[in-house]
PDB file of C-alpha atoms in Angstrom:
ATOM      1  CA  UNK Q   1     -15.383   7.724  -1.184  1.00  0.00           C
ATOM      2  CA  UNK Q   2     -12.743   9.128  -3.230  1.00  0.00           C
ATOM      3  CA  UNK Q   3      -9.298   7.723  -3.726  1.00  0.00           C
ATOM      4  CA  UNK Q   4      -6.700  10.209  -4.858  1.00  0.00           C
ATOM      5  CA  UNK Q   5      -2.967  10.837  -5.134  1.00  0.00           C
ATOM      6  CA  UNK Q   6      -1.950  12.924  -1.847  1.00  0.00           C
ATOM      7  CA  UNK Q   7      -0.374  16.552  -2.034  1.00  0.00           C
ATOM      8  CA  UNK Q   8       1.411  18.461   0.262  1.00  0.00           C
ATOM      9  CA  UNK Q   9      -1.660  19.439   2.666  1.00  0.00           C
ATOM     10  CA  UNK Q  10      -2.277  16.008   3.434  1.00  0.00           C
ATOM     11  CA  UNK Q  11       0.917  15.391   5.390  1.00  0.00           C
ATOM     12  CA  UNK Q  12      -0.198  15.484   8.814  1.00  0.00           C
ATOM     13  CA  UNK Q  13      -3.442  13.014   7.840  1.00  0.00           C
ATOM     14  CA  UNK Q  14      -0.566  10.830   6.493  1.00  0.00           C
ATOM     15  CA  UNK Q  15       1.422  10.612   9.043  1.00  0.00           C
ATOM     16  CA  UNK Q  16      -1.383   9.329  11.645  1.00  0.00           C
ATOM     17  CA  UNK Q  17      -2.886   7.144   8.913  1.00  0.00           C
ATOM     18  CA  UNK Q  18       0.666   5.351   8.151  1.00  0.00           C
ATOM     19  CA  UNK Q  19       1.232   5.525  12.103  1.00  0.00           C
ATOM     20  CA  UNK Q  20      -2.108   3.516  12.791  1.00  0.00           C
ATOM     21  CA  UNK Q  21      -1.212   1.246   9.545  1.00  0.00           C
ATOM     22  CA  UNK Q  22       2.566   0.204  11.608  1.00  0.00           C
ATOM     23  CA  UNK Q  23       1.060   0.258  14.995  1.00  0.00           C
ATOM     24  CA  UNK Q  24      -1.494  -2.808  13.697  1.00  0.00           C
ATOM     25  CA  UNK Q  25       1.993  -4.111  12.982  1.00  0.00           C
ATOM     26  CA  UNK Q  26       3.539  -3.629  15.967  1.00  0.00           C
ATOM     27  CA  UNK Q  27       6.051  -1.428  14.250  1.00  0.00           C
ATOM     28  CA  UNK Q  28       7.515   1.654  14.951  1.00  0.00           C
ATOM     29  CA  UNK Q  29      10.009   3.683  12.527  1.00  0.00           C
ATOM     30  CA  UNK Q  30      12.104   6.790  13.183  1.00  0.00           C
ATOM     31  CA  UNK Q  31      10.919  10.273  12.045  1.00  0.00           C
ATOM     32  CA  UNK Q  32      13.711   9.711   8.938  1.00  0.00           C
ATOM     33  CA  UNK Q  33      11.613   7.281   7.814  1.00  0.00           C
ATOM     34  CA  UNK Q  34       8.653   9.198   8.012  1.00  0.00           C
ATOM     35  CA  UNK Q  35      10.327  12.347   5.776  1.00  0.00           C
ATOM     36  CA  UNK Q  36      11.673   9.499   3.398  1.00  0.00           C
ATOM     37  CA  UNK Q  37       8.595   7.736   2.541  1.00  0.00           C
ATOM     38  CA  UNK Q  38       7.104  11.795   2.320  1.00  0.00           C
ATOM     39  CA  UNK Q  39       9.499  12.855  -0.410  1.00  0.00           C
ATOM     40  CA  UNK Q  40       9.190   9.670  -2.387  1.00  0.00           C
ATOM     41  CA  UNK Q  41       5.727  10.063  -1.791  1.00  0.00           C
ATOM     42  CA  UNK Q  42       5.790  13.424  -2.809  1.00  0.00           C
ATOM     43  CA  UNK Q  43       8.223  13.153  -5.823  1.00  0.00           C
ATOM     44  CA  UNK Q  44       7.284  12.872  -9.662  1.00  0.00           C
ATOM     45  CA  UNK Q  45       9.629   9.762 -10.092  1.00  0.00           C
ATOM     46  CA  UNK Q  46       7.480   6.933 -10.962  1.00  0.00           C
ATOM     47  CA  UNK Q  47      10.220   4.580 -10.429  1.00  0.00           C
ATOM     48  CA  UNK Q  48      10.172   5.606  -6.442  1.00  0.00           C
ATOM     49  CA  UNK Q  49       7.058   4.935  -4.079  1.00  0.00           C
ATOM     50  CA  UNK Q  50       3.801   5.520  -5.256  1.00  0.00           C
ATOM     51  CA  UNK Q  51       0.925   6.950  -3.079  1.00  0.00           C
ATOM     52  CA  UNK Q  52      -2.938   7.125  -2.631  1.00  0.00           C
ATOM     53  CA  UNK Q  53      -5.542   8.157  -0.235  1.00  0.00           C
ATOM     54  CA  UNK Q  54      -8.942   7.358   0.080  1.00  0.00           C
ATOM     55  CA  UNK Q  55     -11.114  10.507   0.674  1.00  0.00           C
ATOM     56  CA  UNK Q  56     -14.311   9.948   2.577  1.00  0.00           C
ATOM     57  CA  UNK Q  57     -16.112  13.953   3.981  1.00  0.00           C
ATOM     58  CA  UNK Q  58     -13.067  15.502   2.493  1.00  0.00           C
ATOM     59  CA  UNK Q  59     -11.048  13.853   5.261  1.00  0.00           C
ATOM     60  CA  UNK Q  60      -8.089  11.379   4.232  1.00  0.00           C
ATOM     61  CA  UNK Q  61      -9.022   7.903   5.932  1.00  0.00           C
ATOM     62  CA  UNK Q  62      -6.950   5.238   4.014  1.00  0.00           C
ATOM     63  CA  UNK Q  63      -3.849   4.663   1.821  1.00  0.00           C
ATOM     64  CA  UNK Q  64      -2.043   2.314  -0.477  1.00  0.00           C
ATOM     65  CA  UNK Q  65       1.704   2.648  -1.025  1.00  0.00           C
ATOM     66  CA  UNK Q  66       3.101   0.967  -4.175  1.00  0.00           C
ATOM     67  CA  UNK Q  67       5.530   1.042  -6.703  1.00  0.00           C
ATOM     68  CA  UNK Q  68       6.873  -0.463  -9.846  1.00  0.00           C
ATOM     69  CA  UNK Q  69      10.102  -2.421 -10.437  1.00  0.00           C
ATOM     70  CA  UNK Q  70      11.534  -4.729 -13.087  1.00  0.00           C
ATOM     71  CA  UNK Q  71      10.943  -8.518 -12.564  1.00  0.00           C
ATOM     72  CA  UNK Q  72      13.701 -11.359 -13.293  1.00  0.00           C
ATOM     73  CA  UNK Q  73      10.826 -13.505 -15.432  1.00  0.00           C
ATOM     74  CA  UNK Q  74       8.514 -10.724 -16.865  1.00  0.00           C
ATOM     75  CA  UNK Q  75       9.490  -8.424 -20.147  1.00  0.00           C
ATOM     76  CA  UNK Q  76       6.758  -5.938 -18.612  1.00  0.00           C
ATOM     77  CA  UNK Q  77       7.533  -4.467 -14.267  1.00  0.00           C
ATOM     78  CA  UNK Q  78       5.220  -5.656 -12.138  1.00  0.00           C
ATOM     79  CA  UNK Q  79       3.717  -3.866  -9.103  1.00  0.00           C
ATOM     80  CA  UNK Q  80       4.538  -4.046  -5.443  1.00  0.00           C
ATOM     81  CA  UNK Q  81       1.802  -2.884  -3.383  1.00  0.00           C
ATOM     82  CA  UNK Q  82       3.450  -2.104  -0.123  1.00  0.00           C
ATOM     83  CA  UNK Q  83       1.237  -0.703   2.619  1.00  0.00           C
ATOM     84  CA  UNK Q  84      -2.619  -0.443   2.637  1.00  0.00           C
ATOM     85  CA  UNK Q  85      -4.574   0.647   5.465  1.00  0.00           C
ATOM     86  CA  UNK Q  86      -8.074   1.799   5.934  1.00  0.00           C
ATOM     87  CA  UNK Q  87      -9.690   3.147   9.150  1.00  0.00           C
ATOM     88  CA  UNK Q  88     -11.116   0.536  10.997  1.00  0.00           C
ATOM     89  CA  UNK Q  89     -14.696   1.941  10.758  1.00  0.00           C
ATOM     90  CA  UNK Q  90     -14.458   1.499   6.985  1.00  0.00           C
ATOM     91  CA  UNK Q  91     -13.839  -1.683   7.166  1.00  0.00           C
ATOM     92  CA  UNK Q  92     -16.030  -3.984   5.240  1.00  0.00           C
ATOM     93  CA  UNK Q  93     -17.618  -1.112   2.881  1.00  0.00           C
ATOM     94  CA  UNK Q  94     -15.143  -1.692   0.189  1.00  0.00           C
ATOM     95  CA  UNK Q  95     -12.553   1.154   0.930  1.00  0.00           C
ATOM     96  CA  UNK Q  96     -10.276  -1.488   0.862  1.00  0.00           C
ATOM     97  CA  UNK Q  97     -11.364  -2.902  -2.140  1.00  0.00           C
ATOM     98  CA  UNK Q  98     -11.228   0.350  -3.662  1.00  0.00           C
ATOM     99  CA  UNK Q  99      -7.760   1.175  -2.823  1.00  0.00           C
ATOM    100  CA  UNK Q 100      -6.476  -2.383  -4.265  1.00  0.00           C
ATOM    101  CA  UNK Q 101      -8.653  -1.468  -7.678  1.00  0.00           C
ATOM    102  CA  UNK Q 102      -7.038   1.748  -7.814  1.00  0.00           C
ATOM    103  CA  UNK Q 103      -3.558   0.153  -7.778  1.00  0.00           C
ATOM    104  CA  UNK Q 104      -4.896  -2.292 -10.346  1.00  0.00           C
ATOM    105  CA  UNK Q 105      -5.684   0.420 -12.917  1.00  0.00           C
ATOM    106  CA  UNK Q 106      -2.448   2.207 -12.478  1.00  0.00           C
ATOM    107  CA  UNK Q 107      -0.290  -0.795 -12.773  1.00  0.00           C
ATOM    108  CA  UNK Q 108      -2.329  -1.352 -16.088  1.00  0.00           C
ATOM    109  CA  UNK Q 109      -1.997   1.850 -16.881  1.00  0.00           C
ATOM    110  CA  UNK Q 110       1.210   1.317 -16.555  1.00  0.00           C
ATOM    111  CA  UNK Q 111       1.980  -1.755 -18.349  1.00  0.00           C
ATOM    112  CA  UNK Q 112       2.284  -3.772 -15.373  1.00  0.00           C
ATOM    113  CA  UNK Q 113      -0.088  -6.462 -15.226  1.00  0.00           C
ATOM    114  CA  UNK Q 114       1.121  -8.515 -12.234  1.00  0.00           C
ATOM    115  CA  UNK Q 115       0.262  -6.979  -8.876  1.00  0.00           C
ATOM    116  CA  UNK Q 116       1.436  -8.416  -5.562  1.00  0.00           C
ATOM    117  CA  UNK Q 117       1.508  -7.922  -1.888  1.00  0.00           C
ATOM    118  CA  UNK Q 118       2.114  -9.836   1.282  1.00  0.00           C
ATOM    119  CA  UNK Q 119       0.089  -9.855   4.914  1.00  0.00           C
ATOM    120  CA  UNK Q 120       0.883 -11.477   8.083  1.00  0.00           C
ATOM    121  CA  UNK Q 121      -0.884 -15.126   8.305  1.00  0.00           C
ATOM    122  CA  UNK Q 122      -3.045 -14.017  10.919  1.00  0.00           C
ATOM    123  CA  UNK Q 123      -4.721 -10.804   9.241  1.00  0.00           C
ATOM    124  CA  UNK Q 124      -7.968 -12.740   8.536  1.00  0.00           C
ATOM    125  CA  UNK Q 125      -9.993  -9.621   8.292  1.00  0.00           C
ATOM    126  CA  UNK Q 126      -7.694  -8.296   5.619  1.00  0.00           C
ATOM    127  CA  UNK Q 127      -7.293 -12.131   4.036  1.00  0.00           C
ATOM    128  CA  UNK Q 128     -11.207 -12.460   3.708  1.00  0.00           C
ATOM    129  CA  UNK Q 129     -10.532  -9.337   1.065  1.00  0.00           C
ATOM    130  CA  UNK Q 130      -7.793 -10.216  -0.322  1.00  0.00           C
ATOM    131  CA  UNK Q 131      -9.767 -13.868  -0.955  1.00  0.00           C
ATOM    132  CA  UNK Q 132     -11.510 -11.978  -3.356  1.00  0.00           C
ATOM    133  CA  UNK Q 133      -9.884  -9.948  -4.815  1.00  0.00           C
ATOM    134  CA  UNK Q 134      -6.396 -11.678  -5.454  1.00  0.00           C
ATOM    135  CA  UNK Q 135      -4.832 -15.137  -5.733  1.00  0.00           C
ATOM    136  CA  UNK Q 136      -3.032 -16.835  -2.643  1.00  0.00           C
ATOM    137  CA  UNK Q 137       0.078 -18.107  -3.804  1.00  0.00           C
ATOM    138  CA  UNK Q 138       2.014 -21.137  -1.967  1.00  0.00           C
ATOM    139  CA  UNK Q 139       4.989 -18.528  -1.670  1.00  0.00           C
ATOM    140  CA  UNK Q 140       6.589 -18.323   1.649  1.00  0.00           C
ATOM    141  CA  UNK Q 141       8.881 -15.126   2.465  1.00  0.00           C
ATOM    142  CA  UNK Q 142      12.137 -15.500   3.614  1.00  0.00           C
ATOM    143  CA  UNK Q 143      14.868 -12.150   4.324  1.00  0.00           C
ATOM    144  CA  UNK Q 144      18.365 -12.463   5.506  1.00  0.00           C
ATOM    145  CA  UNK Q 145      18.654 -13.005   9.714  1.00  0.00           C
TER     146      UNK Q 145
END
């Protein structure tokens, strides 16, 4: 495995990674979203999305979107980490893990010590990781109806 920042080339292995990651969702989004997330992706403003993709053959098979923003109780940003997905016959041999710890060392590289992320209750596959290698907090997310 190799986890790495993605370049142009990698675009169409992108877009059917990010398109399984929403279909486990049940999601859908419009091709504009698609060339958005790209050019953020894509862009050397650190203060817009941040990307990676874990490398197994040479062949792209996960990713991790993140990025950085200011926090209302915190001097230093802290990280959001957005989207992760890993092909489902990686699952269990740490890809995930490895994605998360990548995100880890570039939000300390960074200066942002506090990582977070949200899943949907039910994701106990993805929970029994996260278990691990995070802290469950009794937060409950709300977003206007």
């Amino acid at each position: 495995m190799h986890i790495r920042p993605p370049t142009h080339e990698d675009r169409p292995a992108w877009d059917a990674l990010w398109r399984d990651y929403l279909a486990f969702y049940e999601t859908t989004l419009p091709p504009e979203i698609f060339e958005a997330q790209w050019a953020r992706l894509m862009s050397d403003d650190d203060t817009t999305m941040r990307g990676l993709l874990l490398e197994v053959d040479g062949a792209p098979r996960g990713l991790v979107h993140y990025h950085f923003h200011v926090h209302g109780w915190k001097l230093t940003r802290v990280c959001y980490l957005q989207d992760l997905f890993v092909s489902p016959d990686l699952r269990g041999t740490g890809a995930g893990r490895a994605l998360i710890e990548a995100v880890y060392a570039r939000a300390d590289a960074h200066g942002c010590p506090d990582v977070y992320w949200m899943t949907q209750e039910h994701n106990d596959v993805a929970r029994r990781l996260y278990d691990r290698i995070g802290k469950c907090t009794p937060f409950i997310k709300y977003q206007r109806a």
